[in-house]
Amino acid sequence: MASDSGAKIITAALELLRTRGPAAVTIEAVAAHSGVARTTIYRRYRNRDEMLTAALLDVGTPSAPDGELSGEDRLRWVVRQAASMVVDGIGFGGMAALITDTDPAFAELFRRVLGEHRTRLAEVLATGTAQGTLADGVDPDTVIDGIVGVLVAERARTGAIGPDWEGRVVAMFAPVALPADVRVGNPE
């Protein structure tokens, strides 16, 4: 039962963040949205920032991918995880608040979580470079920024993220990220 309450709190906090922005994520709003009593939430979290940090860490700390991955699969994993931090995490409302700095407390805590998230993605890219499945000289920060930038630009331009977005982004970054003798869709 306790873990069920925890999952409901995290889910509600993320749904409110994605749909209404960080200002909407209050203990009271999460209680109403989740059906979990405020007292239960306060037993877990001292305040909104702790609750929001826990919710963001839930989506923002991916486990390393299992097994050996081809360069293309490794790149696809990074694309998926980078996009997930926005789509499944802060949402575009949260992204707007982050960019415009309308909620400095949220921006500060999100940037802390984002730092951990990016470190994990960078480690996966570095492992690929060390294994020879990704090209030497791939700058993790630039790749991750490029992925998120393409995501935000597509949403701004069309109002949605196309179902083929992930594949298009992998194909776009492949010439830079994969070794010269490897192309997307070809076996390594």
PDB file of C-alpha atoms in Angstrom, residues 36-187:
ATOM      1  CA  VAL A  36      -3.386  10.430  -1.575  1.00  0.00           C
ATOM      2  CA  ALA A  37      -3.924  12.323   1.671  1.00  0.00           C
ATOM      3  CA  ARG A  38      -1.805  15.422   2.265  1.00  0.00           C
ATOM      4  CA  THR A  39      -0.629  13.922   5.546  1.00  0.00           C
ATOM      5  CA  THR A  40       0.710  10.893   3.672  1.00  0.00           C
ATOM      6  CA  ILE A  41       2.553  13.152   1.239  1.00  0.00           C
ATOM      7  CA  TYR A  42       4.002  15.204   4.104  1.00  0.00           C
ATOM      8  CA  ARG A  43       5.227  12.010   5.790  1.00  0.00           C
ATOM      9  CA  ARG A  44       7.272  11.309   2.661  1.00  0.00           C
ATOM     10  CA  TYR A  45       8.331  14.824   1.694  1.00  0.00           C
ATOM     11  CA  ARG A  46       8.954  17.906   3.814  1.00  0.00           C
ATOM     12  CA  ASN A  47       7.886  20.259   1.045  1.00  0.00           C
ATOM     13  CA  ARG A  48       7.083  20.718  -2.630  1.00  0.00           C
ATOM     14  CA  ASP A  49      10.731  20.834  -3.665  1.00  0.00           C
ATOM     15  CA  GLU A  50      11.493  17.429  -2.123  1.00  0.00           C
ATOM     16  CA  MET A  51       8.416  15.933  -3.769  1.00  0.00           C
ATOM     17  CA  LEU A  52       9.228  17.485  -7.144  1.00  0.00           C
ATOM     18  CA  THR A  53      12.862  16.369  -6.912  1.00  0.00           C
ATOM     19  CA  ALA A  54      11.760  12.790  -6.185  1.00  0.00           C
ATOM     20  CA  ALA A  55       9.396  12.863  -9.157  1.00  0.00           C
ATOM     21  CA  LEU A  56      12.073  14.223 -11.489  1.00  0.00           C
ATOM     22  CA  LEU A  57      14.648  11.718 -10.243  1.00  0.00           C
ATOM     23  CA  ASP A  58      12.146   8.950 -10.955  1.00  0.00           C
ATOM     24  CA  VAL A  59      12.133   9.790 -14.656  1.00  0.00           C
ATOM     25  CA  GLY A  60      15.548  11.449 -14.848  1.00  0.00           C
ATOM     26  CA  THR A  61      17.877   8.700 -13.670  1.00  0.00           C
ATOM     27  CA  PRO A  62      17.836   6.000 -16.323  1.00  0.00           C
ATOM     28  CA  SER A  63      19.666   2.755 -15.729  1.00  0.00           C
ATOM     29  CA  ALA A  64      22.469   2.046 -18.162  1.00  0.00           C
ATOM     30  CA  PRO A  65      21.326  -0.023 -21.118  1.00  0.00           C
ATOM     31  CA  ASP A  66      21.696  -3.769 -20.776  1.00  0.00           C
ATOM     32  CA  GLY A  67      24.275  -5.686 -22.741  1.00  0.00           C
ATOM     33  CA  GLU A  68      26.409  -4.743 -25.680  1.00  0.00           C
ATOM     34  CA  LEU A  69      24.814  -2.259 -28.028  1.00  0.00           C
ATOM     35  CA  SER A  70      25.645  -1.374 -31.583  1.00  0.00           C
ATOM     36  CA  GLY A  71      26.478   2.276 -32.156  1.00  0.00           C
ATOM     37  CA  GLU A  72      23.058   2.851 -33.687  1.00  0.00           C
ATOM     38  CA  ASP A  73      21.279   1.216 -30.748  1.00  0.00           C
ATOM     39  CA  ARG A  74      23.397   3.202 -28.284  1.00  0.00           C
ATOM     40  CA  LEU A  75      22.576   6.441 -30.115  1.00  0.00           C
ATOM     41  CA  ARG A  76      18.885   5.483 -30.202  1.00  0.00           C
ATOM     42  CA  TRP A  77      18.947   4.803 -26.440  1.00  0.00           C
ATOM     43  CA  VAL A  78      20.445   8.254 -25.786  1.00  0.00           C
ATOM     44  CA  VAL A  79      17.874   9.913 -28.077  1.00  0.00           C
ATOM     45  CA  ARG A  80      15.050   8.101 -26.273  1.00  0.00           C
ATOM     46  CA  GLN A  81      16.337   8.972 -22.789  1.00  0.00           C
ATOM     47  CA  ALA A  82      17.054  12.621 -23.613  1.00  0.00           C
ATOM     48  CA  ALA A  83      13.568  13.036 -25.070  1.00  0.00           C
ATOM     49  CA  SER A  84      11.983  11.218 -22.137  1.00  0.00           C
ATOM     50  CA  MET A  85      13.300  13.795 -19.689  1.00  0.00           C
ATOM     51  CA  VAL A  86      11.114  16.356 -21.471  1.00  0.00           C
ATOM     52  CA  VAL A  87       8.179  14.280 -22.723  1.00  0.00           C
ATOM     53  CA  ASP A  88       7.773  12.050 -19.646  1.00  0.00           C
ATOM     54  CA  GLY A  89       9.423  14.444 -17.187  1.00  0.00           C
ATOM     55  CA  ILE A  90       8.990  18.193 -17.164  1.00  0.00           C
ATOM     56  CA  GLY A  91       6.806  18.440 -20.241  1.00  0.00           C
ATOM     57  CA  PHE A  92       6.848  21.418 -22.549  1.00  0.00           C
ATOM     58  CA  GLY A  93       5.235  23.621 -19.898  1.00  0.00           C
ATOM     59  CA  GLY A  94       8.080  22.813 -17.548  1.00  0.00           C
ATOM     60  CA  MET A  95      10.554  23.420 -20.368  1.00  0.00           C
ATOM     61  CA  ALA A  96       9.024  26.847 -20.984  1.00  0.00           C
ATOM     62  CA  ALA A  97       9.278  27.681 -17.278  1.00  0.00           C
ATOM     63  CA  LEU A  98      12.892  26.538 -17.272  1.00  0.00           C
ATOM     64  CA  ILE A  99      13.837  28.625 -20.298  1.00  0.00           C
ATOM     65  CA  THR A 100      12.016  31.742 -19.097  1.00  0.00           C
ATOM     66  CA  ASP A 101      13.094  31.231 -15.461  1.00  0.00           C
ATOM     67  CA  THR A 102       9.569  31.999 -14.234  1.00  0.00           C
ATOM     68  CA  ASP A 103      10.040  29.650 -11.272  1.00  0.00           C
ATOM     69  CA  PRO A 104      13.651  30.000 -10.056  1.00  0.00           C
ATOM     70  CA  ALA A 105      13.266  27.325  -7.355  1.00  0.00           C
ATOM     71  CA  PHE A 106      12.022  24.830  -9.948  1.00  0.00           C
ATOM     72  CA  ALA A 107      14.782  25.800 -12.380  1.00  0.00           C
ATOM     73  CA  GLU A 108      17.441  25.241  -9.727  1.00  0.00           C
ATOM     74  CA  LEU A 109      16.177  21.834  -8.630  1.00  0.00           C
ATOM     75  CA  PHE A 110      15.541  20.691 -12.198  1.00  0.00           C
ATOM     76  CA  ARG A 111      19.041  21.691 -13.258  1.00  0.00           C
ATOM     77  CA  ARG A 112      20.454  19.568 -10.416  1.00  0.00           C
ATOM     78  CA  VAL A 113      18.457  16.534 -11.568  1.00  0.00           C
ATOM     79  CA  LEU A 114      19.259  17.322 -15.198  1.00  0.00           C
ATOM     80  CA  GLY A 115      22.967  17.292 -14.358  1.00  0.00           C
ATOM     81  CA  GLU A 116      22.676  13.725 -13.056  1.00  0.00           C
ATOM     82  CA  HIS A 117      20.607  12.717 -16.081  1.00  0.00           C
ATOM     83  CA  ARG A 118      23.108  14.152 -18.540  1.00  0.00           C
ATOM     84  CA  THR A 119      26.018  12.518 -16.703  1.00  0.00           C
ATOM     85  CA  ARG A 120      24.396   9.110 -17.202  1.00  0.00           C
ATOM     86  CA  LEU A 121      23.766   9.766 -20.890  1.00  0.00           C
ATOM     87  CA  ALA A 122      27.333  11.040 -21.349  1.00  0.00           C
ATOM     88  CA  GLU A 123      28.679   7.856 -19.720  1.00  0.00           C
ATOM     89  CA  VAL A 124      26.721   5.728 -22.192  1.00  0.00           C
ATOM     90  CA  LEU A 125      28.135   7.766 -25.088  1.00  0.00           C
ATOM     91  CA  ALA A 126      31.677   7.550 -23.657  1.00  0.00           C
ATOM     92  CA  THR A 127      31.348   3.773 -23.324  1.00  0.00           C
ATOM     93  CA  GLY A 128      30.366   3.579 -26.983  1.00  0.00           C
ATOM     94  CA  THR A 129      33.396   5.628 -27.974  1.00  0.00           C
ATOM     95  CA  ALA A 130      35.684   3.443 -25.844  1.00  0.00           C
ATOM     96  CA  GLN A 131      34.202   0.298 -27.440  1.00  0.00           C
ATOM     97  CA  GLY A 132      34.548   1.738 -30.938  1.00  0.00           C
ATOM     98  CA  THR A 133      30.806   1.706 -31.678  1.00  0.00           C
ATOM     99  CA  LEU A 134      30.669   5.525 -31.601  1.00  0.00           C
ATOM    100  CA  ALA A 135      33.078   7.865 -33.357  1.00  0.00           C
ATOM    101  CA  ASP A 136      35.973   9.508 -31.569  1.00  0.00           C
ATOM    102  CA  GLY A 137      35.404  13.152 -30.776  1.00  0.00           C
ATOM    103  CA  VAL A 138      31.660  12.908 -30.156  1.00  0.00           C
ATOM    104  CA  ASP A 139      30.877  15.660 -27.647  1.00  0.00           C
ATOM    105  CA  PRO A 140      28.147  14.347 -25.327  1.00  0.00           C
ATOM    106  CA  ASP A 141      26.884  17.800 -24.327  1.00  0.00           C
ATOM    107  CA  THR A 142      26.465  18.887 -27.937  1.00  0.00           C
ATOM    108  CA  VAL A 143      24.737  15.641 -28.929  1.00  0.00           C
ATOM    109  CA  ILE A 144      22.332  15.794 -25.972  1.00  0.00           C
ATOM    110  CA  ASP A 145      21.635  19.505 -26.518  1.00  0.00           C
ATOM    111  CA  GLY A 146      21.031  18.828 -30.203  1.00  0.00           C
ATOM    112  CA  ILE A 147      18.557  16.038 -29.458  1.00  0.00           C
ATOM    113  CA  VAL A 148      16.559  18.153 -27.011  1.00  0.00           C
ATOM    114  CA  GLY A 149      16.733  21.159 -29.333  1.00  0.00           C
ATOM    115  CA  VAL A 150      15.274  19.145 -32.209  1.00  0.00           C
ATOM    116  CA  LEU A 151      12.518  17.879 -29.897  1.00  0.00           C
ATOM    117  CA  VAL A 152      11.549  21.360 -28.712  1.00  0.00           C
ATOM    118  CA  ALA A 153      11.760  22.808 -32.227  1.00  0.00           C
ATOM    119  CA  GLU A 154       9.465  20.130 -33.672  1.00  0.00           C
ATOM    120  CA  ARG A 155       6.917  20.679 -30.924  1.00  0.00           C
ATOM    121  CA  ALA A 156       7.065  24.462 -31.441  1.00  0.00           C
ATOM    122  CA  ARG A 157       6.834  24.140 -35.220  1.00  0.00           C
ATOM    123  CA  THR A 158       4.067  21.537 -35.480  1.00  0.00           C
ATOM    124  CA  GLY A 159       2.406  21.360 -32.068  1.00  0.00           C
ATOM    125  CA  ALA A 160       3.300  17.672 -31.755  1.00  0.00           C
ATOM    126  CA  ILE A 161       6.143  15.187 -31.964  1.00  0.00           C
ATOM    127  CA  GLY A 162       5.840  12.992 -35.036  1.00  0.00           C
ATOM    128  CA  PRO A 163       5.747   9.217 -34.609  1.00  0.00           C
ATOM    129  CA  ASP A 164       8.886   8.955 -36.757  1.00  0.00           C
ATOM    130  CA  TRP A 165      10.779  11.584 -34.727  1.00  0.00           C
ATOM    131  CA  GLU A 166      13.147   9.168 -32.993  1.00  0.00           C
ATOM    132  CA  GLY A 167      14.213   7.497 -36.232  1.00  0.00           C
ATOM    133  CA  ARG A 168      14.720  10.827 -37.974  1.00  0.00           C
ATOM    134  CA  VAL A 169      16.884  12.101 -35.122  1.00  0.00           C
ATOM    135  CA  VAL A 170      18.987   8.931 -35.039  1.00  0.00           C
ATOM    136  CA  ALA A 171      19.478   9.179 -38.826  1.00  0.00           C
ATOM    137  CA  MET A 172      20.426  12.856 -38.522  1.00  0.00           C
ATOM    138  CA  PHE A 173      23.059  12.290 -35.808  1.00  0.00           C
ATOM    139  CA  ALA A 174      24.407   9.005 -37.217  1.00  0.00           C
ATOM    140  CA  PRO A 175      26.892  10.571 -39.671  1.00  0.00           C
ATOM    141  CA  VAL A 176      28.484  12.470 -36.783  1.00  0.00           C
ATOM    142  CA  ALA A 177      28.143   9.940 -33.964  1.00  0.00           C
ATOM    143  CA  LEU A 178      28.841   6.632 -35.696  1.00  0.00           C
ATOM    144  CA  PRO A 179      32.234   5.561 -37.049  1.00  0.00           C
ATOM    145  CA  ALA A 180      32.723   6.405 -40.729  1.00  0.00           C
ATOM    146  CA  ASP A 181      32.308   2.786 -41.863  1.00  0.00           C
ATOM    147  CA  VAL A 182      28.936   2.384 -40.122  1.00  0.00           C
ATOM    148  CA  ARG A 183      25.621   3.756 -41.320  1.00  0.00           C
ATOM    149  CA  VAL A 184      22.156   3.581 -39.787  1.00  0.00           C
ATOM    150  CA  GLY A 185      20.393   0.363 -40.649  1.00  0.00           C
ATOM    151  CA  ASN A 186      23.613  -1.433 -41.682  1.00  0.00           C
ATOM    152  CA  PRO A 187      25.040  -4.177 -39.464  1.00  0.00           C
TER     153      PRO A 187
END
